[in-house]
Tab-separated table of C-alpha atoms in Angstrom:
chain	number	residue	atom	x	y	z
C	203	UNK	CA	0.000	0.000	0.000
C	204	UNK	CA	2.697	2.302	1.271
C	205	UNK	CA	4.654	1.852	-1.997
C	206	UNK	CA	1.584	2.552	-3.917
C	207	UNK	CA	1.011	5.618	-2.736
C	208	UNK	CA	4.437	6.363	-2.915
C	209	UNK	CA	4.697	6.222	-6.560
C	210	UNK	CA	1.846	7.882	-7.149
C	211	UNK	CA	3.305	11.143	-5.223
C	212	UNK	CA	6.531	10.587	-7.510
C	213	UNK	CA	4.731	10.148	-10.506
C	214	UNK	CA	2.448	13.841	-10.065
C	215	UNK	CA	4.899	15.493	-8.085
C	216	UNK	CA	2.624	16.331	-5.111
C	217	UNK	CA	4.975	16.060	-2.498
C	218	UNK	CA	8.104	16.821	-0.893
C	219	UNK	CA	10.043	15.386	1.994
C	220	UNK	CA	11.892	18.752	3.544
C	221	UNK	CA	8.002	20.395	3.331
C	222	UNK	CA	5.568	20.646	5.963
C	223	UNK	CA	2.058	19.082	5.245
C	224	UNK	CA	-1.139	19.426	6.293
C	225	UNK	CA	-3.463	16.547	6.360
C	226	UNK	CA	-7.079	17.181	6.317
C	227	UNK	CA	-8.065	14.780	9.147
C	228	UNK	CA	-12.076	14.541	9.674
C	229	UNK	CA	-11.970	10.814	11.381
C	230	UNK	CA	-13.087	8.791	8.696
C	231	UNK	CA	-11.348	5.769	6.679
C	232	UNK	CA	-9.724	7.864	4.571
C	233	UNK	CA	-8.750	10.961	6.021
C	234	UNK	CA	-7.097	8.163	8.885
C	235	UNK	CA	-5.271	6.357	6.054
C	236	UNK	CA	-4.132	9.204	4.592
C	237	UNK	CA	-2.629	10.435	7.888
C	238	UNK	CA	-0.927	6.732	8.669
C	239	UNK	CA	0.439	6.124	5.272
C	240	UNK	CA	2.260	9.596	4.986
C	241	UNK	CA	3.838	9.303	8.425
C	242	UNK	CA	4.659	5.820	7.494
C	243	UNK	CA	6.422	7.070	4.283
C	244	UNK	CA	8.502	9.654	6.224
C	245	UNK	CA	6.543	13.437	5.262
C	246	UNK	CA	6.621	15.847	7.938
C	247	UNK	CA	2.926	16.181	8.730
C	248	UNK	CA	0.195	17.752	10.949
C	249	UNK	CA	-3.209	17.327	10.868
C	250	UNK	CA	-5.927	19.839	10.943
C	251	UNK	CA	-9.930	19.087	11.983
C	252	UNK	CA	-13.128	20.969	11.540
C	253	UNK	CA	-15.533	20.735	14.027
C	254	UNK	CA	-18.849	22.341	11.927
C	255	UNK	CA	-21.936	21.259	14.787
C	256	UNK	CA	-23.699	20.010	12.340
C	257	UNK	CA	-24.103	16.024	13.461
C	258	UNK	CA	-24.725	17.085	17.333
C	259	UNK	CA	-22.237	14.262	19.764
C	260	UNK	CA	-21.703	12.505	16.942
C	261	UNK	CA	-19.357	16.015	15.727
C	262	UNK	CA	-17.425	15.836	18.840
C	263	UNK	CA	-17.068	12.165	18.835
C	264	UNK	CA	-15.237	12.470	15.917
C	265	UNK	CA	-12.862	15.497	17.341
C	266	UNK	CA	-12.292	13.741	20.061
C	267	UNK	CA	-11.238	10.790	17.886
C	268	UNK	CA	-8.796	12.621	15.896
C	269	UNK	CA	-7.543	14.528	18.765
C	270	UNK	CA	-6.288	10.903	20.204
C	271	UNK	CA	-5.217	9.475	17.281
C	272	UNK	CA	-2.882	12.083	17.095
C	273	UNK	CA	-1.777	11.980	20.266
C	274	UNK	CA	-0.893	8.257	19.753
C	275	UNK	CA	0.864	9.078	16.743
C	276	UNK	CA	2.604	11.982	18.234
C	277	UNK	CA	1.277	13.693	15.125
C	278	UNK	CA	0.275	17.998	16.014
C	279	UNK	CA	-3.495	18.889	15.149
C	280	UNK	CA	-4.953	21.929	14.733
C	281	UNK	CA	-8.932	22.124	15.315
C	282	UNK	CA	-11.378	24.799	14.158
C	283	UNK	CA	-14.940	25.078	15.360
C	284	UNK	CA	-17.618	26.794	13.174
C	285	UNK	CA	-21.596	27.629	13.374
C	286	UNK	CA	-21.929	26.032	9.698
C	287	UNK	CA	-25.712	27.021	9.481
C	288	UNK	CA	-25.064	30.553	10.764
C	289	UNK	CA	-22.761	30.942	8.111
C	290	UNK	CA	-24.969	29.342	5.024
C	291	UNK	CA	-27.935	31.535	6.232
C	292	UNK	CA	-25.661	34.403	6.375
C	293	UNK	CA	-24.318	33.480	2.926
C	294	UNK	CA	-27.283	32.450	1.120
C	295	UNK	CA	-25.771	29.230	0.475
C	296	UNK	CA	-26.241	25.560	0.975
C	297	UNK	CA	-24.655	23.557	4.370
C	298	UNK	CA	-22.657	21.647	1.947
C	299	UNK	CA	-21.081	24.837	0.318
C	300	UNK	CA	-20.850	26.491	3.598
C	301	UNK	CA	-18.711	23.722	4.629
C	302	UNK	CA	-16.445	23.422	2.061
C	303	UNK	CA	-15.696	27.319	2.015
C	304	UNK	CA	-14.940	27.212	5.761
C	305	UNK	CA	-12.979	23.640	5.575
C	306	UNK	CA	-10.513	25.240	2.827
C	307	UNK	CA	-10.286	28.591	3.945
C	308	UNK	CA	-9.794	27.708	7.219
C	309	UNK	CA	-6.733	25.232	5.996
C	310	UNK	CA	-5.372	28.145	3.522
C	311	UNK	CA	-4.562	30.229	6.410
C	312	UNK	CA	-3.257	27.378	8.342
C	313	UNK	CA	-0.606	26.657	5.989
C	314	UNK	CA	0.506	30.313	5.127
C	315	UNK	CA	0.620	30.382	9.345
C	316	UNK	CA	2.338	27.414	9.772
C	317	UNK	CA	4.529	27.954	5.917
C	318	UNK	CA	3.244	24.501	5.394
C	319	UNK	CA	3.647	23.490	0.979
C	320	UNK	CA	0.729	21.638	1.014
C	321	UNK	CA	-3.017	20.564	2.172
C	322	UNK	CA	-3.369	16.827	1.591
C	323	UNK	CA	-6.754	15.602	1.428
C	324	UNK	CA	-7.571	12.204	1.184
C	325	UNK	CA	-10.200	12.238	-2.026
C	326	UNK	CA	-9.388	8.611	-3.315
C	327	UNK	CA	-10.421	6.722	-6.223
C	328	UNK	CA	-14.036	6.459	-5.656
C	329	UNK	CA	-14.923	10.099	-5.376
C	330	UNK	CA	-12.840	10.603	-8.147
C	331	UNK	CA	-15.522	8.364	-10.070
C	332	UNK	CA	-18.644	10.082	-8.092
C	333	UNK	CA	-17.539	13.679	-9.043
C	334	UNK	CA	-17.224	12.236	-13.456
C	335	UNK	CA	-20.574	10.806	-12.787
C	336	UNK	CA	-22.089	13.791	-11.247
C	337	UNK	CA	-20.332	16.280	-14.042
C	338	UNK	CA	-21.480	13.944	-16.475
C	339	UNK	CA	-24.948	13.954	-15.311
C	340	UNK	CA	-25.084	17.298	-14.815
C	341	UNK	CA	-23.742	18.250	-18.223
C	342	UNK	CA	-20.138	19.365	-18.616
C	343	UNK	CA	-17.567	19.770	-21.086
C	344	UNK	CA	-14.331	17.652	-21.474
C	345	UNK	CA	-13.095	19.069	-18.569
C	346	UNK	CA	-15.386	17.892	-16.288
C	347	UNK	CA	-14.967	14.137	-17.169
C	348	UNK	CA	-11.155	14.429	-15.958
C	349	UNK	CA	-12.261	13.608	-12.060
C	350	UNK	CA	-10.660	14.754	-9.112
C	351	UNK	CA	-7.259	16.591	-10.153
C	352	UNK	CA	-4.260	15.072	-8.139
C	353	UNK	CA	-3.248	18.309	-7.397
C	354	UNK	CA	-5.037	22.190	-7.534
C	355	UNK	CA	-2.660	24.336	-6.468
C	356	UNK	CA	-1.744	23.814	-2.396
C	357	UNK	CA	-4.463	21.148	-2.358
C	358	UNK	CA	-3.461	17.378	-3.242
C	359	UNK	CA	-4.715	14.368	-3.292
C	360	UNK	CA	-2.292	11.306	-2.560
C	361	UNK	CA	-4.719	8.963	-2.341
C	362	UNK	CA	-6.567	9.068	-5.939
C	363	UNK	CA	-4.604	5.693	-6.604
C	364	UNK	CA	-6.577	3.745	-3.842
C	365	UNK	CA	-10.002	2.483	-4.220
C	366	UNK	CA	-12.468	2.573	-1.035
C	367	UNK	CA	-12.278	-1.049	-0.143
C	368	UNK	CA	-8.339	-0.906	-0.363
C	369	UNK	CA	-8.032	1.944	2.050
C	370	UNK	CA	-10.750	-0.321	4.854
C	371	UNK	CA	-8.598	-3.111	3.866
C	372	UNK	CA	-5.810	-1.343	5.190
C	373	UNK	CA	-7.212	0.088	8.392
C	374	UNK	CA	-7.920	-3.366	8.738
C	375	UNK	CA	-4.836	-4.987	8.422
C	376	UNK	CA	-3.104	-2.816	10.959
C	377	UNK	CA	-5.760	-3.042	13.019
C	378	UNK	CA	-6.973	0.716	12.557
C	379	UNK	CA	-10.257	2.008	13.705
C	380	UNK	CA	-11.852	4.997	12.485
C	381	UNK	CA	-15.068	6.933	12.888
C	382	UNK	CA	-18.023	7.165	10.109
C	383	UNK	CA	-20.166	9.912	9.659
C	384	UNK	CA	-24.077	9.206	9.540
C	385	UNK	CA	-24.884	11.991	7.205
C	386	UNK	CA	-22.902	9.524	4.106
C	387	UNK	CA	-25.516	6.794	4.906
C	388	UNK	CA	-28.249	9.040	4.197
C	389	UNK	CA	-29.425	9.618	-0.226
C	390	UNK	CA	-30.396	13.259	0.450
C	391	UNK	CA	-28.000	15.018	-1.946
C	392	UNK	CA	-26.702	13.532	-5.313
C	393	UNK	CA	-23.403	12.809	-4.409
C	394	UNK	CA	-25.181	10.252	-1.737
C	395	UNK	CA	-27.479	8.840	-4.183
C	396	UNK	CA	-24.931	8.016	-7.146
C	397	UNK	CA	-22.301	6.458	-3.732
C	398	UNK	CA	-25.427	4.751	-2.505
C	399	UNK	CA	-27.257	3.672	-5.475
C	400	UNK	CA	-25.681	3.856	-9.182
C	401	UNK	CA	-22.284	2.748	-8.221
C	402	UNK	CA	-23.675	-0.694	-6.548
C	403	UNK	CA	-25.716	-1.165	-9.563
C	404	UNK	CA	-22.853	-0.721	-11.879
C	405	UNK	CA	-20.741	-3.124	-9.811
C	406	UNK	CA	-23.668	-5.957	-10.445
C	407	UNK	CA	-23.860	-5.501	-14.029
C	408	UNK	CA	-19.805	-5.113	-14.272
C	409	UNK	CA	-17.828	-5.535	-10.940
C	410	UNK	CA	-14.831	-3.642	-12.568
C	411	UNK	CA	-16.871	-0.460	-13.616
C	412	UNK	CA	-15.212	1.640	-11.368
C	413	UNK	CA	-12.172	0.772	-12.290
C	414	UNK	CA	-12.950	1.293	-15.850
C	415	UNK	CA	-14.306	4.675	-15.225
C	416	UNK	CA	-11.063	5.729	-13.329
C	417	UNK	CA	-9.114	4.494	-16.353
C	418	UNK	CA	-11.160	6.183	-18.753
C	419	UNK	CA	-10.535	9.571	-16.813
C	420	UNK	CA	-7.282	8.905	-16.833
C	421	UNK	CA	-7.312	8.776	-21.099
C	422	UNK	CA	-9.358	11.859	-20.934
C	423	UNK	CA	-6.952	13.718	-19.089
C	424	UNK	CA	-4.411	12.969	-22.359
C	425	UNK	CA	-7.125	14.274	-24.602
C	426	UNK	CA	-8.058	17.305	-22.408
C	427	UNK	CA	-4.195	18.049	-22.591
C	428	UNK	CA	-4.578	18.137	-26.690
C	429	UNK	CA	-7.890	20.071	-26.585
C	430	UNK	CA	-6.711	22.479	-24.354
C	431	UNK	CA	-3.904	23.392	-27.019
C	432	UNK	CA	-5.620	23.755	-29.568
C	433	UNK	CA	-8.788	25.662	-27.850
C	434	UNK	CA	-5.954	28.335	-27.001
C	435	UNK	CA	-4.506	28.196	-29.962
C	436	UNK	CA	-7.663	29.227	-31.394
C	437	UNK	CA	-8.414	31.430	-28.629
C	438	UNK	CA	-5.447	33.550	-29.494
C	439	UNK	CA	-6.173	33.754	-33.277
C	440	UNK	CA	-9.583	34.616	-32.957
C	441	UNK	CA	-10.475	36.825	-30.063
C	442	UNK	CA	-9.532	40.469	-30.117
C	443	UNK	CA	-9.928	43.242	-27.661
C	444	UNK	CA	-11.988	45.872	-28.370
C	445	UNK	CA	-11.089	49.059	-26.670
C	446	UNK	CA	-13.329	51.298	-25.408
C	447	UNK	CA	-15.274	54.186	-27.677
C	448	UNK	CA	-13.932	57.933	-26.684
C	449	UNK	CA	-17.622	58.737	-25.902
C	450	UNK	CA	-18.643	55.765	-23.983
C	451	UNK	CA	-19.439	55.980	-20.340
C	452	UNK	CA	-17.950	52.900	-19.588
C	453	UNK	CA	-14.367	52.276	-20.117
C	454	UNK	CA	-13.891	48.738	-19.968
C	455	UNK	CA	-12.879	46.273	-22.938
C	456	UNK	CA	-14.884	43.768	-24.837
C	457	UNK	CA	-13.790	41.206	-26.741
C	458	UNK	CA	-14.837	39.807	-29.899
C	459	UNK	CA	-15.160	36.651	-32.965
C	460	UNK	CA	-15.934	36.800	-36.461
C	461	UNK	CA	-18.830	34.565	-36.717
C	462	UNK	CA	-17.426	33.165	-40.334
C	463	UNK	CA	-13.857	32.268	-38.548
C	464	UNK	CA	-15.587	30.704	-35.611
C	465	UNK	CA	-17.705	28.399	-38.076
C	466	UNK	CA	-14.421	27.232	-39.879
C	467	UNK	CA	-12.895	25.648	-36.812
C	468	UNK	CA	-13.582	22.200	-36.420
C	469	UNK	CA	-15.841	22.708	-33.460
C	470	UNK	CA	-17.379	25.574	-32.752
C	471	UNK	CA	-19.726	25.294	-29.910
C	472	UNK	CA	-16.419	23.958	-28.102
C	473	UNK	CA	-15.145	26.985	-29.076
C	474	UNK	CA	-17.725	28.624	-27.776
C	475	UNK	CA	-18.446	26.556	-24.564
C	476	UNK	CA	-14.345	27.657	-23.908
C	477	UNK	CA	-14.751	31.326	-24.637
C	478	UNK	CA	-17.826	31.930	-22.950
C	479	UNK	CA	-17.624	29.910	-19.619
C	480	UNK	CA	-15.309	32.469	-17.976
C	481	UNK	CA	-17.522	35.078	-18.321
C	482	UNK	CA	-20.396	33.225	-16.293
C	483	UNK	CA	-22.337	31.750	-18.838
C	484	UNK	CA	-24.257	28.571	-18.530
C	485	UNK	CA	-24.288	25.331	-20.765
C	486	UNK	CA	-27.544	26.094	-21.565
C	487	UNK	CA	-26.868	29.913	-22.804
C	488	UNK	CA	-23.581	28.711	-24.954
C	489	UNK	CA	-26.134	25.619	-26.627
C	490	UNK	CA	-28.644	28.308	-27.517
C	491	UNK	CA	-26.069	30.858	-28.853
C	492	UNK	CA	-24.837	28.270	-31.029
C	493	UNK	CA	-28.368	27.834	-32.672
C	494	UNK	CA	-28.723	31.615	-32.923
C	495	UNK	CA	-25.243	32.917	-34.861
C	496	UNK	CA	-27.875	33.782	-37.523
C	497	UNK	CA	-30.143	36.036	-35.634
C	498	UNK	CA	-30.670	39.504	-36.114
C	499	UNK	CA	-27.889	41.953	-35.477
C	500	UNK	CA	-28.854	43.553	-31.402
C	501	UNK	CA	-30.122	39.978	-30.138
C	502	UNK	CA	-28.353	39.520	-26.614
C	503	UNK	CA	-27.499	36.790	-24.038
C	504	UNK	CA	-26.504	37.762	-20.407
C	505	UNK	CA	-25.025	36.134	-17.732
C	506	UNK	CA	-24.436	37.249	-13.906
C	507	UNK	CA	-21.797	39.794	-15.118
C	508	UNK	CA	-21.549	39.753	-18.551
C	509	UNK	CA	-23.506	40.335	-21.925
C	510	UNK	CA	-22.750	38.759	-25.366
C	511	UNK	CA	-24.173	40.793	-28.964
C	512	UNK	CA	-24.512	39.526	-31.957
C	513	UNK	CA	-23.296	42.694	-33.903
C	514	UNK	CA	-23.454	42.325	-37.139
C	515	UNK	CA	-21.089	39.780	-38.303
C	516	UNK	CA	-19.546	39.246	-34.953
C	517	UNK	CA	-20.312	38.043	-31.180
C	518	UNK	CA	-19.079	40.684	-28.668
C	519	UNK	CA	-18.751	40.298	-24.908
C	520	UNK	CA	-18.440	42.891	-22.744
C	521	UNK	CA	-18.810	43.412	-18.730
C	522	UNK	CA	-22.760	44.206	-18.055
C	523	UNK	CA	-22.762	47.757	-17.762
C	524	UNK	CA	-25.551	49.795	-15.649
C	525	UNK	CA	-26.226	53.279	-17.117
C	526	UNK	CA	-24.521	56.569	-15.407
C	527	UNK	CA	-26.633	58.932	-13.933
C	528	UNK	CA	-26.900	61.972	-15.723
C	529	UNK	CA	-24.695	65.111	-14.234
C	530	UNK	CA	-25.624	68.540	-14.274
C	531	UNK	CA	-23.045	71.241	-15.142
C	532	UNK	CA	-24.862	74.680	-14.436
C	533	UNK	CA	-21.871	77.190	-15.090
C	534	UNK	CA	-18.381	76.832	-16.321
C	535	UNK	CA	-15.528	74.740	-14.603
C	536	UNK	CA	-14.669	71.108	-14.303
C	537	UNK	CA	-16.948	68.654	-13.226
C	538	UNK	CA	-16.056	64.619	-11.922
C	539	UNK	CA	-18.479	62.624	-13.959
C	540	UNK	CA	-17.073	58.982	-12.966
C	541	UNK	CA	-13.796	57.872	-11.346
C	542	UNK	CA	-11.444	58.108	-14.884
C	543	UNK	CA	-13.477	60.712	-16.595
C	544	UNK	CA	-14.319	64.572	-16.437
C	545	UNK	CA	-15.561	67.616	-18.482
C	546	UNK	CA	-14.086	70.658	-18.510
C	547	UNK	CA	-16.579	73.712	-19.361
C	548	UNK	CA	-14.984	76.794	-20.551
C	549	UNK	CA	-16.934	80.277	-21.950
C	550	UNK	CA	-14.400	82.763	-23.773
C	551	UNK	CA	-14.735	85.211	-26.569
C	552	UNK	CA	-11.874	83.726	-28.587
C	553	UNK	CA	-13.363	82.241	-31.511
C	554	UNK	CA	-10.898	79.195	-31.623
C	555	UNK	CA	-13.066	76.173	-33.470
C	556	UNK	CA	-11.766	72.847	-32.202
C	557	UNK	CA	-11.131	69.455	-34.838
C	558	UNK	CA	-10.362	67.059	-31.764
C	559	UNK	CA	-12.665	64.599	-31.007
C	560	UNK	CA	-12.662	64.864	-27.372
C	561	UNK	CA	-13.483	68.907	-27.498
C	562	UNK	CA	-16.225	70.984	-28.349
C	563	UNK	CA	-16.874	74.137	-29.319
C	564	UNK	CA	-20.173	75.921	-29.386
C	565	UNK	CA	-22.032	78.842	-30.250
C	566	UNK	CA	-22.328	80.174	-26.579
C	567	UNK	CA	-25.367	82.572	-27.460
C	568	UNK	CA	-27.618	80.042	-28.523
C	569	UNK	CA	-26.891	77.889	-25.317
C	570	UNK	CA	-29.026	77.883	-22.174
C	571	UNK	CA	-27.388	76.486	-19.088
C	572	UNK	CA	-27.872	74.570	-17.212
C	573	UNK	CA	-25.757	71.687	-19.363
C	574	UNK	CA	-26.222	67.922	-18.326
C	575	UNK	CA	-24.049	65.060	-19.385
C	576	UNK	CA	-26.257	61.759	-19.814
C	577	UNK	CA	-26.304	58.304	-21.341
C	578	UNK	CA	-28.124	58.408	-25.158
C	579	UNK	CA	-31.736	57.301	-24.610
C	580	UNK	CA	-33.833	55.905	-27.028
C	581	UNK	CA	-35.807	58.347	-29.502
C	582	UNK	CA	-32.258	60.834	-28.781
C	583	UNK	CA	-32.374	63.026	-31.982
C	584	UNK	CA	-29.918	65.712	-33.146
C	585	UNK	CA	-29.051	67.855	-36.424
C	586	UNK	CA	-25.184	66.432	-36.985
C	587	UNK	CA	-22.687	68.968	-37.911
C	588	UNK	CA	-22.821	69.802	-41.948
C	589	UNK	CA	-26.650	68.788	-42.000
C	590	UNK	CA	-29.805	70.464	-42.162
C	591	UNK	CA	-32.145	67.532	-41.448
C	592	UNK	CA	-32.203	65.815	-37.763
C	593	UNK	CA	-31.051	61.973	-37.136
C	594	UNK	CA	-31.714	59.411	-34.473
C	595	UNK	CA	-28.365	59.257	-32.464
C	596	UNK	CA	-29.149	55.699	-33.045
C	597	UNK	CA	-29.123	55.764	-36.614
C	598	UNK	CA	-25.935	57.849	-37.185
C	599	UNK	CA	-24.165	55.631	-34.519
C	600	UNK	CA	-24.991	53.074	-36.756
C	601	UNK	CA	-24.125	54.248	-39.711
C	602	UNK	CA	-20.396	55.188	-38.150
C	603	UNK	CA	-20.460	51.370	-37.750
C	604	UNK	CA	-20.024	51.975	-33.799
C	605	UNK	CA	-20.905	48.809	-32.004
C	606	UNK	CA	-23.632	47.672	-30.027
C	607	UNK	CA	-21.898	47.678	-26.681
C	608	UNK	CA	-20.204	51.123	-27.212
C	609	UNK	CA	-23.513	52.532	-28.063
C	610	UNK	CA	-25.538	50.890	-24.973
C	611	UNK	CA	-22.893	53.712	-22.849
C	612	UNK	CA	-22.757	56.462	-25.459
C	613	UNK	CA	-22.106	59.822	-24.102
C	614	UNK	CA	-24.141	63.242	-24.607
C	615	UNK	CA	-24.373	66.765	-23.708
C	616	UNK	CA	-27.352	68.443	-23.454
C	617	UNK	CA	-28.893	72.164	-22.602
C	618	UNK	CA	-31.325	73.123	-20.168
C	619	UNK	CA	-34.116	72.554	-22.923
C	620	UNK	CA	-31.979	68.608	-23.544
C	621	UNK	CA	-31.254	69.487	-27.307
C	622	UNK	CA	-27.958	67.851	-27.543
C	623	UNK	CA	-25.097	69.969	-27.647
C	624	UNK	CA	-22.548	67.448	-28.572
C	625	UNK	CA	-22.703	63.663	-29.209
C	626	UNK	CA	-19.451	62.822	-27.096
C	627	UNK	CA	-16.562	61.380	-29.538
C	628	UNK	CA	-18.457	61.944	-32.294
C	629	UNK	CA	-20.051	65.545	-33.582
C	630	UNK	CA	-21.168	68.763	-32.337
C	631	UNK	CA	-25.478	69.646	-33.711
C	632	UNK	CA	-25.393	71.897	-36.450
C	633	UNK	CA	-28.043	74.236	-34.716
C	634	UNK	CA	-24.988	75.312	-32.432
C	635	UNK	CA	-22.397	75.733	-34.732
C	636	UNK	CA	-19.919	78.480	-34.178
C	637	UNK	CA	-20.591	81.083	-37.252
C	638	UNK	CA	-18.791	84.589	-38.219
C	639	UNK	CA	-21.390	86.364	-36.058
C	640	UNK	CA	-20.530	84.308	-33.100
C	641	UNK	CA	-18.697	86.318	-30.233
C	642	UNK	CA	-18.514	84.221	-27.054
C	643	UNK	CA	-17.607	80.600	-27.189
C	644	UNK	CA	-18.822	77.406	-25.126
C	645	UNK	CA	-15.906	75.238	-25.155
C	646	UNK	CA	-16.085	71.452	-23.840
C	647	UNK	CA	-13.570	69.507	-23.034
C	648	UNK	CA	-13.550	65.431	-22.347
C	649	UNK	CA	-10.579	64.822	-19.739
């Protein structure tokens, strides 16, 4: 057993002998084999125990257990005691969740106090099948059918080459005991149901199923190695960053695909699935995105924080972006619109007519203060500069081929009568043009 392990720590580099380890030590078979087999193999270890009141005595049976185990093994333990329900309500989350936050924060800090290299828990085999089953059940991509990682950063897993009954049949041949917890016996959540349940079944119709499955992970891992090339590779060709518009509001990148180079890869909706997953979008979304790369330019997906367009012939994401509220400017001077931004309002008689794009100058005398800078609305019209007819800001923000998601934060100023002044970025109304008559000058300035 001990050399087992052994060369499975060799093989995925999990561990070192001049480290300090933590091992995750609730009480059970495992976390007790774990613990044994490390000291046995000559790691400098302590353990660490989380007492979450959520099983009543049988919570501080198990402390209690762990606590003398150690002590017989002359092993150090660190305990932690938490109000696991207080926390979930607090949270908004599930007693499961709750409990894993706590359990891995809680051994985080313990290792950056201690300067431990690692938290070794003692996931084995087993769960390793559970967690493909319940990814695969649940939907996933190729990731997901990988199991249990040996190692995620600080956390490993020295165990994964053990199956359940080899770890009892350990404990049993050294004469071992160990504590079980009640709440594993119980099919109220699905990890329960497929340990309870679908695994016995599959060991009827094929005793070695398990087995199989682990192997097959194992093969998938090689393939998600070659996948995850070439889904970067492609990532890197087709993605670019689009920076934000001078008059937009919000001055955050998007990114953005051609549709037609997307199509030519030899998967897209992997592609997609890849792409669109860090940004918080479900399986479901990326499926129905798929089917729609043919729908009308302005149809939108959103996720918690992000929002995907089909513009024309591309799919842009950018962060979701709530609109500005509008700021008044009654008289000249500089005025904070947002953190990175600010206008600049000057009035002077110089007749100095500006070409930049992030400066305006106006015919003062036609111009009733107070001036407000606001986020384009819908129905926003305007008379741009060199025309005689008016245009929906929509339409000519269109026509300048400006994108959907610099146009959902497009910039305006406004009088006191909200006849825009001065489409930010972009052009100055005609109505307030500067002519040879003009003597005083409004003059605004994007900083």
């Amino acid at each position: 057993m001990n050399s087992k392990v052994a060369g499975f720590i060799a093989k995925e580099g999990l561990l070192n002998k001049e480290g300090l380890h933590i091992v995750a030590l609730s009480g059970g078979a495992d976390s007790v084999a774990l613990l044994l087999i490390l000291k046995q193999l000559g790691y400098r270890i302590e353990a660490a125990h989380c007492n979450f009141r959520l099983r009543g005595e049988e919570s501080d049976r198990d402390e209690s257990f762990v606590c003398a185990l150690c002590e017989s093994q002359n092993i150090p333990i660190h305990r932690a005691h938490f109000d696991t329900r207080e926390y979930a309500a607090l949270h908004k989350m599930s007693i499961e969740m709750a409990a894993r936050e706590l359990r891995y924060h809680y051994f985080e800090q313990l290792r950056q106090d201690l300067g431990a290299d690692t938290i070794c828990v003692a996931h084995h085999r087993d769960d390793a099948v559970e967690t493909l089953l319940m990814n695969l059940m649940n939907g996933t991509g190729i990731h997901g059918l990988t199991g249990i990682r040996p190692k995620n950063g600080h956390i490993v897993r020295p165990l994964l080459c053990l199956s359940r009954s080899e770890i009892e049949e350990f404990l049993h041949s050294i004469d071992q005991s160990y504590v079980t917890d009640s709440t594993n016996a119980v099919d109220d959540v699905l990890r329960n149901k497929i340990r309870l349940h679908l695994i016995p079944l599959m060991q009827q119709i094929l005793p070695k199923s398990s087995e199989n499955i682990a192997r097959t992970a194992t093969y998938i891992k090689d393939v998600e190695a070659v996948y995850d090339e070439a889904i970067q590779s492609a990532l890197s060709r087709l993605v670019t960053t689009l920076q934000p518009a001078l008059g937009s509001a919000d001055r955050r990148e998007a990114c953005a695909v051609r549709i037609t180079d997307m199509l030519d890869l030899p998967s897209p909706e992997c592609f997609l699935f890849e792409w669109l997953r860090p940004y918080g979008f479900t399986s479901a979304q990326i499926i129905k995105i798929a089917e729609s790369l043919d729908a009308p330019s302005g149809t939108t997906f959103s996720s918690a924080t992000h929002v995907l367009y089909i513009d024309r012939s591309e799919l842009v994401v950018a962060p979701d972006y709530q609109p500005a509220l509008p700021m008044r400017m009654p008289e000249d001077g500089i005025y904070k619109y947002q953190e990175d931004m600010k206008f600049k309002v000057t009035i002077s008689e110089s007749v100095d007519i500006s070409k930049s794009d992030d400066c305006a100058t106006l015919n003062k005398e036609k111009i009733e203060f107070p001036l407000t800078v606001r986020i384009t609305q819908p129905g926003d019209r305007f008379v741009p500069f060199g025309m005689n007819g008016s245009k929906l800001v929509s339409d000519y923000l269109t026509d300048r081929k400006i994108s959907l998601w610099a146009k959902r934060s497009q910039m305006v100023v406004t009088d006191a009568n909200d006849n825009i002044l001065w489409l930010v970025g972009h052009r100055t109304d005609h109505r307030f043009r500067i002519t040879p008559s003009t003597t005083s000058v409004l003059k605004i300035e994007l900083l």
